[in-house]
PDB file of C-alpha atoms in Angstrom:
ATOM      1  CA  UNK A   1      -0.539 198.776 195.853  1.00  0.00           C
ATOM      2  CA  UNK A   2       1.746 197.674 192.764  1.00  0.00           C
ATOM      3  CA  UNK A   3       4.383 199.868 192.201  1.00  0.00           C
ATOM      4  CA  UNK A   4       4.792 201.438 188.848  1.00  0.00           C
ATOM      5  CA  UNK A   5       8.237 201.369 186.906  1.00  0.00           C
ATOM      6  CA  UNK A   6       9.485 204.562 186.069  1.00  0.00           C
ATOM      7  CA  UNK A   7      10.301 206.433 182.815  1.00  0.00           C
ATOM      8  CA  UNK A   8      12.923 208.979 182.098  1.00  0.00           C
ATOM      9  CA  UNK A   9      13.971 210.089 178.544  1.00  0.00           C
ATOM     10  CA  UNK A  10      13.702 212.220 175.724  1.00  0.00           C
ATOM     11  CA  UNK A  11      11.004 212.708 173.331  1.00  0.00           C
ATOM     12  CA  UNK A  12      11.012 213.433 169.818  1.00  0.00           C
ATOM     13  CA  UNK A  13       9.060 216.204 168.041  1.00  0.00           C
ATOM     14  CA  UNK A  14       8.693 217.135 164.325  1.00  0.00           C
ATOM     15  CA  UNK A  15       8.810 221.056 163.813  1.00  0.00           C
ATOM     16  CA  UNK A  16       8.283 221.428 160.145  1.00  0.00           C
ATOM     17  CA  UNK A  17      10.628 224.702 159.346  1.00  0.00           C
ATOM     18  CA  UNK A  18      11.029 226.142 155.805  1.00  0.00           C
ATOM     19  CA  UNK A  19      14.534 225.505 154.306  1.00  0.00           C
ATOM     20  CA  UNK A  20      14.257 227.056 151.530  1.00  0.00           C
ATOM     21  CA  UNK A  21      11.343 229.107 150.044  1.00  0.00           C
ATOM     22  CA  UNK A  22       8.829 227.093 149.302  1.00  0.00           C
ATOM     23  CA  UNK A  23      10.849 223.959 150.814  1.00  0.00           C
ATOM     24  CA  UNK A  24       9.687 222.670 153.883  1.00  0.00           C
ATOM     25  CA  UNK A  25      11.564 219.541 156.228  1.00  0.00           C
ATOM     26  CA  UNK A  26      10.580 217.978 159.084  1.00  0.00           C
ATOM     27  CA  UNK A  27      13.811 218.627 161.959  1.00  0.00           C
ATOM     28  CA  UNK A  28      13.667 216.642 164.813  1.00  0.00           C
ATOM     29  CA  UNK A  29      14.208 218.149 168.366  1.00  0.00           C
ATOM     30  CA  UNK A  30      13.929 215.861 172.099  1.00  0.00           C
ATOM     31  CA  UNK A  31      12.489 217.005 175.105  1.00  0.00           C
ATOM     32  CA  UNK A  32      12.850 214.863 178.046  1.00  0.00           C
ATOM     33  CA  UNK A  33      10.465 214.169 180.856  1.00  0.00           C
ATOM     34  CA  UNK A  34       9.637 212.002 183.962  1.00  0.00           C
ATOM     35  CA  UNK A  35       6.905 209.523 184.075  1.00  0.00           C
ATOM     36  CA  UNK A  36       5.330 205.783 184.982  1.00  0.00           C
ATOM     37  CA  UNK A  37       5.376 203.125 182.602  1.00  0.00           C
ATOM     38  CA  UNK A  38       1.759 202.143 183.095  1.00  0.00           C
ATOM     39  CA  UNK A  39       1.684 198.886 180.897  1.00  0.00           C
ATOM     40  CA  UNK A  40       4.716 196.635 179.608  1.00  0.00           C
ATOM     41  CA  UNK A  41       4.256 194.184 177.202  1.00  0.00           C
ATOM     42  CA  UNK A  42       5.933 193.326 173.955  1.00  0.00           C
ATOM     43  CA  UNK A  43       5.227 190.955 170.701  1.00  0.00           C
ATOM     44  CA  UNK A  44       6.495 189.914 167.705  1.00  0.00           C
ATOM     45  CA  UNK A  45       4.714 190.421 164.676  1.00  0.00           C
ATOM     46  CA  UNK A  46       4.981 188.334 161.665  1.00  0.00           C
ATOM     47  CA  UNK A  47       2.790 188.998 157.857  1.00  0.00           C
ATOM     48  CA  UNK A  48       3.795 187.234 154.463  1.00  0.00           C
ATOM     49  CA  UNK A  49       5.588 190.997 153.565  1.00  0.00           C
ATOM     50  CA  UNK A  50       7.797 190.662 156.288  1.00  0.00           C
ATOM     51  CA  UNK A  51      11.388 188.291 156.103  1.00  0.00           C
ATOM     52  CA  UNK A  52      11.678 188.710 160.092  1.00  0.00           C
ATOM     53  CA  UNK A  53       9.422 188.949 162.907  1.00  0.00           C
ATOM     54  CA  UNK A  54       9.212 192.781 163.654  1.00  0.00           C
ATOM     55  CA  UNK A  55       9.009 193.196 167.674  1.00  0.00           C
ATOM     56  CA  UNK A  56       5.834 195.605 168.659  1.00  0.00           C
ATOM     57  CA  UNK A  57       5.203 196.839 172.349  1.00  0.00           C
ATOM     58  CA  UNK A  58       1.865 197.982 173.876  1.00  0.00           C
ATOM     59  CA  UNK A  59       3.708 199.664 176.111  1.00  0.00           C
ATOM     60  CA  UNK A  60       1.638 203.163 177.631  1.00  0.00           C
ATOM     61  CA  UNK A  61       4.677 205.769 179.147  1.00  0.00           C
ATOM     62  CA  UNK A  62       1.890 208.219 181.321  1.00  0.00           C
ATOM     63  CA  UNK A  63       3.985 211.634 181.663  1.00  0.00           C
ATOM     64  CA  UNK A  64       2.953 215.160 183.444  1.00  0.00           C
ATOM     65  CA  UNK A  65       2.488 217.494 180.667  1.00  0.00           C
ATOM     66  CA  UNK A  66       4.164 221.049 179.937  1.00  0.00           C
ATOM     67  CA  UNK A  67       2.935 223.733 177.924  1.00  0.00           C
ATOM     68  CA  UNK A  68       4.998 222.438 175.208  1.00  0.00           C
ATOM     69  CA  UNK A  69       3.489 218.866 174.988  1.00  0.00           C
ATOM     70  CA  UNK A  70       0.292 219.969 175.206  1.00  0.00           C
ATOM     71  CA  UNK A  71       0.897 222.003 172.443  1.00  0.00           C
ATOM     72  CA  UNK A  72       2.822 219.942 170.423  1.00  0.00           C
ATOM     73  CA  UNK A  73       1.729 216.402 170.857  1.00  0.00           C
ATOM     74  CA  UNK A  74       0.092 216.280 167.653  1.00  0.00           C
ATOM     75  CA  UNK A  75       4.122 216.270 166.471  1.00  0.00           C
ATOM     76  CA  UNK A  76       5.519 213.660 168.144  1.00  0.00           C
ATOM     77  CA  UNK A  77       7.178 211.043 166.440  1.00  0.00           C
ATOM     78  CA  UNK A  78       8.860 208.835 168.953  1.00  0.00           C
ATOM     79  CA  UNK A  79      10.001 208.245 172.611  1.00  0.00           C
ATOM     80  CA  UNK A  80      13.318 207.003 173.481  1.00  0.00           C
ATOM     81  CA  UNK A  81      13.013 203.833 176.296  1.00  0.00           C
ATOM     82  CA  UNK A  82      14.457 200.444 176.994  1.00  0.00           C
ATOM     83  CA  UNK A  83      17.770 201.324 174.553  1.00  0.00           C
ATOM     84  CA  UNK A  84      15.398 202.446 171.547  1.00  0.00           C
ATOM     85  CA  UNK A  85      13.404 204.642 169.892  1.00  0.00           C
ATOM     86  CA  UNK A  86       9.577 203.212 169.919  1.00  0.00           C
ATOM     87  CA  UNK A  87       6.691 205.080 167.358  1.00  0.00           C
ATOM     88  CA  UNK A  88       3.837 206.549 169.717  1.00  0.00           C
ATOM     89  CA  UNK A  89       1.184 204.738 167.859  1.00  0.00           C
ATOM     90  CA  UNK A  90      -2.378 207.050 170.686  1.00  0.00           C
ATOM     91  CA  UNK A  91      -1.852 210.007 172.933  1.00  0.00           C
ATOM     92  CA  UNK A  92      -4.318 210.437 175.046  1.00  0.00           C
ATOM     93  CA  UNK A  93      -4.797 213.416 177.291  1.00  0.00           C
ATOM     94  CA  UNK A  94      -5.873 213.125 180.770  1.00  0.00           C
ATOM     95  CA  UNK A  95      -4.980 216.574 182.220  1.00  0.00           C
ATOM     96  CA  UNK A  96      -2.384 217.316 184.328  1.00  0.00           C
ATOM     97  CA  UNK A  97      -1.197 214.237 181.913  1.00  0.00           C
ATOM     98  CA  UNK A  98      -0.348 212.593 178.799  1.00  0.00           C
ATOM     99  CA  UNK A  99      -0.226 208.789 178.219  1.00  0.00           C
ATOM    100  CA  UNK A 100       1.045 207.588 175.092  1.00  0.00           C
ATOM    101  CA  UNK A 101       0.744 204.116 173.525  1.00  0.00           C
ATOM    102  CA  UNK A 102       3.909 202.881 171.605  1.00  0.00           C
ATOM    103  CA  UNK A 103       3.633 200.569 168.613  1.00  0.00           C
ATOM    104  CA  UNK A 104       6.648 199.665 166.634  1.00  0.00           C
ATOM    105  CA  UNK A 105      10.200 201.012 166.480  1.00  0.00           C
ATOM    106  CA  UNK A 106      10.128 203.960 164.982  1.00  0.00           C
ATOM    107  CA  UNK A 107      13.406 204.198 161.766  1.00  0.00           C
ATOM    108  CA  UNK A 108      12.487 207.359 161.211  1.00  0.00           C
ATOM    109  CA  UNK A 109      14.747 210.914 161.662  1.00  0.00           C
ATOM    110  CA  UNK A 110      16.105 211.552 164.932  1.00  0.00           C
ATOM    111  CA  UNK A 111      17.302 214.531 166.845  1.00  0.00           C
ATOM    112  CA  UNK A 112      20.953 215.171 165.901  1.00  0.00           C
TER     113      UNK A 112
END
């Protein structure tokens, strides 16, 4: 059998919390797990709005769930592998796990 590469790291949630009445944000907090990295590839993608090639993985990160993922995985915004922060583009739940397909890098806010 092949043997799977392995992922450790955090992953970021949105919890929207009310700032001030009638003021909502989005704050950003990480959970790390363990899992496999299932699939690795990478490309660049180029389009007539773009002045650089953007690089896109198709990478799937398959981790055991917790209560709190299963819960919250509708909130995720981004998982932290290979030096960067990568935008979960599918979650799909095959219980006791979660694989997640990442698209782009994700710019977006970050745990502080």
């Amino acid at each position: 059998s092949i043997a799977m590469a392995k992922f450790y790291g955090p992953v970021g949630y949105a919890e929207r919390s009310e700032i001030r009445p009638g003021v909502w944000e989005d704050t950003v907090i990480e959970r790390t797990y363990y899992g496999d990295i299932q699939k690795d590839t990478a490309k660049w993608r180029e389009g007539s709005d773009r002045v650089l090639p953007e690089l896109s993985v198709a990478n799937t990160i398959s981790i055991v769930a917790d209560a709190y993922v299963n819960n919250n995985f509708h909130a995720i915004r981004y998982i932290h592998w290979a030096g960067s922060n990568w935008s979960v583009s599918e979650v799909q739940v095959e219980r006791p796990r979660l694989i997640f397909r990442l698209g782009g890098v994700y710019n977006g806010p970050t745990a502080e």
